[in-house]
PDB file of C-alpha atoms in Angstrom:
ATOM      1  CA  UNK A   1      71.207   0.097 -15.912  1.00 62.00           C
ATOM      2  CA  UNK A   2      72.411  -2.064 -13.188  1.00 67.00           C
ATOM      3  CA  UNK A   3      70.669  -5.485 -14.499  1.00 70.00           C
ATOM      4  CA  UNK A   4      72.590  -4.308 -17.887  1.00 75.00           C
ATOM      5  CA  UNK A   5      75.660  -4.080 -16.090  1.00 76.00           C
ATOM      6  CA  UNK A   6      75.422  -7.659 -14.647  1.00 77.00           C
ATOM      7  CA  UNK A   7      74.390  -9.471 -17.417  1.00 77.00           C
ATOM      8  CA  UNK A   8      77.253  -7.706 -19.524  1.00 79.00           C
ATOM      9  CA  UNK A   9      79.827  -8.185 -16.685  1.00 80.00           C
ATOM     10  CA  UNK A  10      78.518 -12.097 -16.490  1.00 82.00           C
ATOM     11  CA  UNK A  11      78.851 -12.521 -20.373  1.00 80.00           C
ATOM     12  CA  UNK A  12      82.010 -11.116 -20.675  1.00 79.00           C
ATOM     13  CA  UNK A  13      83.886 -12.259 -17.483  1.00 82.00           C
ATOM     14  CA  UNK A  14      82.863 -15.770 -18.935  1.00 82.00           C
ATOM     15  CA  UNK A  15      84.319 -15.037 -21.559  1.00 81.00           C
ATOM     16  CA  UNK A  16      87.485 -13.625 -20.249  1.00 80.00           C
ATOM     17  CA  UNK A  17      87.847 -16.652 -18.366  1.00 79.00           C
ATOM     18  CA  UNK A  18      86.647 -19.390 -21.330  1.00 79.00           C
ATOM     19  CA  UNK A  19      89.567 -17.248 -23.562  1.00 79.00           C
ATOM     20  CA  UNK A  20      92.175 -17.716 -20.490  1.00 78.00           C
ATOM     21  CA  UNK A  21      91.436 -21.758 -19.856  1.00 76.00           C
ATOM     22  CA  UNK A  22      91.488 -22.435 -23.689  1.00 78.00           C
ATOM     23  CA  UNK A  23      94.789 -20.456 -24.477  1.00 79.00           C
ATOM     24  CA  UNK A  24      96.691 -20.694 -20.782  1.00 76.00           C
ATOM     25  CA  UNK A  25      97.901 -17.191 -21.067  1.00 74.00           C
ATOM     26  CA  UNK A  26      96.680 -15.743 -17.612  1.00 73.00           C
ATOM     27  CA  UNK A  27      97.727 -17.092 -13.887  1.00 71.00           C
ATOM     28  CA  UNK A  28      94.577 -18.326 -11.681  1.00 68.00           C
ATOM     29  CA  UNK A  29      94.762 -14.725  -9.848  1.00 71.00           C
ATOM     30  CA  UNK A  30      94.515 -12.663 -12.796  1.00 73.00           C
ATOM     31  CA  UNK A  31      91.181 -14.796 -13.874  1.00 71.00           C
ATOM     32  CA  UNK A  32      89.476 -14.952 -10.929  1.00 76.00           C
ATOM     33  CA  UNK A  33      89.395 -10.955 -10.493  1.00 76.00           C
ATOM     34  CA  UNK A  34      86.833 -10.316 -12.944  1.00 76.00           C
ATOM     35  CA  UNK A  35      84.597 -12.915 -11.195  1.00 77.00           C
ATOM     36  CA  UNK A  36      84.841 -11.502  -7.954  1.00 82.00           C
ATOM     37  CA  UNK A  37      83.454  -8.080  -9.244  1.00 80.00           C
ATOM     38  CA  UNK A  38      80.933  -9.961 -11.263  1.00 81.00           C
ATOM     39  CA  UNK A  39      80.015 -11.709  -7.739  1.00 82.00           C
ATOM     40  CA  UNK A  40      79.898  -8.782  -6.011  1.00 85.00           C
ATOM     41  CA  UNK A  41      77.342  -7.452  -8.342  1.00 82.00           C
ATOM     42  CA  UNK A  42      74.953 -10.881  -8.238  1.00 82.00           C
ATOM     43  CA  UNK A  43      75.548 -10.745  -4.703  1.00 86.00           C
ATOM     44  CA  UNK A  44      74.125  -6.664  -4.794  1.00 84.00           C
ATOM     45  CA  UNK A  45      70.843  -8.013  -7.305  1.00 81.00           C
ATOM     46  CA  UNK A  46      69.797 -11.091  -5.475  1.00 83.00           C
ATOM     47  CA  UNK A  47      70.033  -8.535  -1.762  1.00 86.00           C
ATOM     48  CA  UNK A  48      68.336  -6.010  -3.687  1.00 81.00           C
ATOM     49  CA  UNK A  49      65.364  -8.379  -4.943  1.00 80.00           C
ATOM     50  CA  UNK A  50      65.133 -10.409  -1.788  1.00 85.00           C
ATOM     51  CA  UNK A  51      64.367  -6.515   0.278  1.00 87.00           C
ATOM     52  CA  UNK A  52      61.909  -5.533  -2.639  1.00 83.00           C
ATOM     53  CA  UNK A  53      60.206  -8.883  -2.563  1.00 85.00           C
ATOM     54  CA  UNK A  54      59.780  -9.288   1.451  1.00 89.00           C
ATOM     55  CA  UNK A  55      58.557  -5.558   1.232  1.00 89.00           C
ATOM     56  CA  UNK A  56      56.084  -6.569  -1.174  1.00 88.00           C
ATOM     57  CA  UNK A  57      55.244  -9.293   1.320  1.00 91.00           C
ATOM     58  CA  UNK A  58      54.746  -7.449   4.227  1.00 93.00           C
ATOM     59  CA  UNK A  59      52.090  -5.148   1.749  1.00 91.00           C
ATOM     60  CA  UNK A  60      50.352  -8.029   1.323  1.00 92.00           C
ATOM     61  CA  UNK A  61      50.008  -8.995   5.079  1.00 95.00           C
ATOM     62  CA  UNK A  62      49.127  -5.908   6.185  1.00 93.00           C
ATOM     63  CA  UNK A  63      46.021  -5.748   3.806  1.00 94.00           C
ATOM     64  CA  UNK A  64      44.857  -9.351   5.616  1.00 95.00           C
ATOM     65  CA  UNK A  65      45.445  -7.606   8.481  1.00 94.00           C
ATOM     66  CA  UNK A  66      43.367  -4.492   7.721  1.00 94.00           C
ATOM     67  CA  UNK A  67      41.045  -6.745   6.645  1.00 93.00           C
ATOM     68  CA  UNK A  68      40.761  -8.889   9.756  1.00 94.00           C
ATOM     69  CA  UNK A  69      40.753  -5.999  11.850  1.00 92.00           C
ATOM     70  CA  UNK A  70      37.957  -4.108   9.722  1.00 91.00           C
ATOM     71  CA  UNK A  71      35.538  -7.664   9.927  1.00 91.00           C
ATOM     72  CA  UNK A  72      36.128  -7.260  13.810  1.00 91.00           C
ATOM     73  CA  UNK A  73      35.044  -4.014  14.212  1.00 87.00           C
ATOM     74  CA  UNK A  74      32.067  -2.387  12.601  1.00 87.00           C
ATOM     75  CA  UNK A  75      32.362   0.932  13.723  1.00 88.00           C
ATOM     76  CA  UNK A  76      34.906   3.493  15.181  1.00 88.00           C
ATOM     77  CA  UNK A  77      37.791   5.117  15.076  1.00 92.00           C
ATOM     78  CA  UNK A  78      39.785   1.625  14.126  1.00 90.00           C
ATOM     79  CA  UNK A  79      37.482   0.964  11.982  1.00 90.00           C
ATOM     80  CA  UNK A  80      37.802   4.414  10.074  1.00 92.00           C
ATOM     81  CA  UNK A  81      41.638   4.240  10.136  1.00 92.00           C
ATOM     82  CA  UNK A  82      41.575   0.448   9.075  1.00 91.00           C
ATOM     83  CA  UNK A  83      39.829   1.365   5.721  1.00 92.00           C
ATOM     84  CA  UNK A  84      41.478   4.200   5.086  1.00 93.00           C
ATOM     85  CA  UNK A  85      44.896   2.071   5.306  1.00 92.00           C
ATOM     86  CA  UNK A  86      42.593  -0.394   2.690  1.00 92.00           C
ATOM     87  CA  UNK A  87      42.249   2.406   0.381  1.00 93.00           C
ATOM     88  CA  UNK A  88      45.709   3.356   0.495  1.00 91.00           C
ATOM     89  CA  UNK A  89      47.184   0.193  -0.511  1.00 90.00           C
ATOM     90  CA  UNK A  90      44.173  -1.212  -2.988  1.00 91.00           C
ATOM     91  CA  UNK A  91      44.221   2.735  -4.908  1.00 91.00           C
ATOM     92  CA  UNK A  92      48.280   3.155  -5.034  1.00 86.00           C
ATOM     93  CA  UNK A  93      49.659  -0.356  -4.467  1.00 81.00           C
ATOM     94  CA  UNK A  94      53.730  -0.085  -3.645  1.00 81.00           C
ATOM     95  CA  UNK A  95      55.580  -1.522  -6.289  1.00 77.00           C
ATOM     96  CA  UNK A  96      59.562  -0.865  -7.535  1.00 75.00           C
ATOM     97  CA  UNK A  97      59.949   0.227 -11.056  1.00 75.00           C
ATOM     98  CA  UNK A  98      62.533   0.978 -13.021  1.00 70.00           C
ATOM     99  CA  UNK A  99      61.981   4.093 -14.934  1.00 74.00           C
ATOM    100  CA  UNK A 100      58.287   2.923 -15.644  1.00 74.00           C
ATOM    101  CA  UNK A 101      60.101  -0.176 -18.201  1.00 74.00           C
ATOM    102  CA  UNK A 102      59.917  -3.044 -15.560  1.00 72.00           C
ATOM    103  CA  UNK A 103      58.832  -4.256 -11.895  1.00 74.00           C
ATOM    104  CA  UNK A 104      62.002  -5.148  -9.829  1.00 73.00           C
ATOM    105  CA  UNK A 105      61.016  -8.029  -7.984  1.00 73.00           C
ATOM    106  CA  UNK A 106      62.162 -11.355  -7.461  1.00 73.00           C
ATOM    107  CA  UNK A 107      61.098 -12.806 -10.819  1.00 78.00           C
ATOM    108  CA  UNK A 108      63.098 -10.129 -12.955  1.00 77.00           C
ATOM    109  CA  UNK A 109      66.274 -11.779 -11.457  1.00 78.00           C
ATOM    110  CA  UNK A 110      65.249 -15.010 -12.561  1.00 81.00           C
ATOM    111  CA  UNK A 111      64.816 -13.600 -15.772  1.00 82.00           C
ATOM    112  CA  UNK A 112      68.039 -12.280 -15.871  1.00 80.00           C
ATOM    113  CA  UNK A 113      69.531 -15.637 -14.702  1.00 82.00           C
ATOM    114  CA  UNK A 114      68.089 -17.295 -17.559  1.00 86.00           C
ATOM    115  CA  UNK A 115      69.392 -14.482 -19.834  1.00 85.00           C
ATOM    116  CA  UNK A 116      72.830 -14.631 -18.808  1.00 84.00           C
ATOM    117  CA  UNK A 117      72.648 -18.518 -18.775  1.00 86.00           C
ATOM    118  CA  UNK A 118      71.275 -18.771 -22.226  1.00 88.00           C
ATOM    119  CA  UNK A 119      74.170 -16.744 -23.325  1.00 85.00           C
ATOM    120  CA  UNK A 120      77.044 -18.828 -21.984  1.00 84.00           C
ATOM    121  CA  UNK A 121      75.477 -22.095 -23.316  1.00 87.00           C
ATOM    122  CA  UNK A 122      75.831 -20.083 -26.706  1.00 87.00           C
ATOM    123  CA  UNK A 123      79.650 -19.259 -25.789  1.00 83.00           C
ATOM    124  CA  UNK A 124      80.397 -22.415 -24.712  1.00 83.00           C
ATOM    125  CA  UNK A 125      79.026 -23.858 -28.376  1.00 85.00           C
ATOM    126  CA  UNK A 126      81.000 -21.603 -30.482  1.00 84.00           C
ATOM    127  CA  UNK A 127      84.038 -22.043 -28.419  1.00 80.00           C
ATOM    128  CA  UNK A 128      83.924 -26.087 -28.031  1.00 79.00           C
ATOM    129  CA  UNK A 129      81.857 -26.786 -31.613  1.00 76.00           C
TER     130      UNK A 129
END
């Protein structure tokens, strides 16, 4: 819902503010409020797939670690704990989905950055062709 929300508040705050510069009807204040919401919200995605993606990170570096640790030792309680961490994160690996439709990570906001720019190039052809 919230990537929906962005990419229509992108779309149509461009718009708003193509519609303004072409006709001159609004004041610089009244077009720039709509962009700061519509910041707000990219700033909101980008923090939100930047905390998903360094926790997917740190995932990944603690199964080297487990994995170091488990080639060091060969027996023990360390050893035990070690693989049971392994099978933890090889059997359920942590991952952010959205209602089971899509991964959030950092390359869904990429994709919605090429979205929302394919879309204004469109705008910008019907308004300027």
């Amino acid at each position: 819902m919230f990537s929906c929300k962005l990419v229509a508040s992108a779309l149509l705050t461009f718009e708003f503010l193509l519609y303004a510069v072409q006709n001159d009807t609004i004041g610089l204040w009244d077009s720039l409020t709509p962009s700061f919401f519509t910041v707000i919200d990219l700033v909101m995605a980008i923090v939100l797939g930047v905390r998903c993606e360094v926790f997917i990170r740190e995932v990944k570096e603690t199964k080297r670690l487990v994995i170091n640790v488990m080639s060091m030792h060969y027996d023990g309680r360390l050893r035990d704990k070690s693989k049971r961490m392994l099978k933890l994160i090889e059997e359920t690996p942590p991952h952010f989905s959205v209602y089971d439709m899509w991964q959030l990570d950092a390359n869904i906001l990429l994709q919605m950055f090429m979205l929302v720019t394919g879309l204004i190039v469109t705008q910008m052809q019907f308004a300027f062709l």
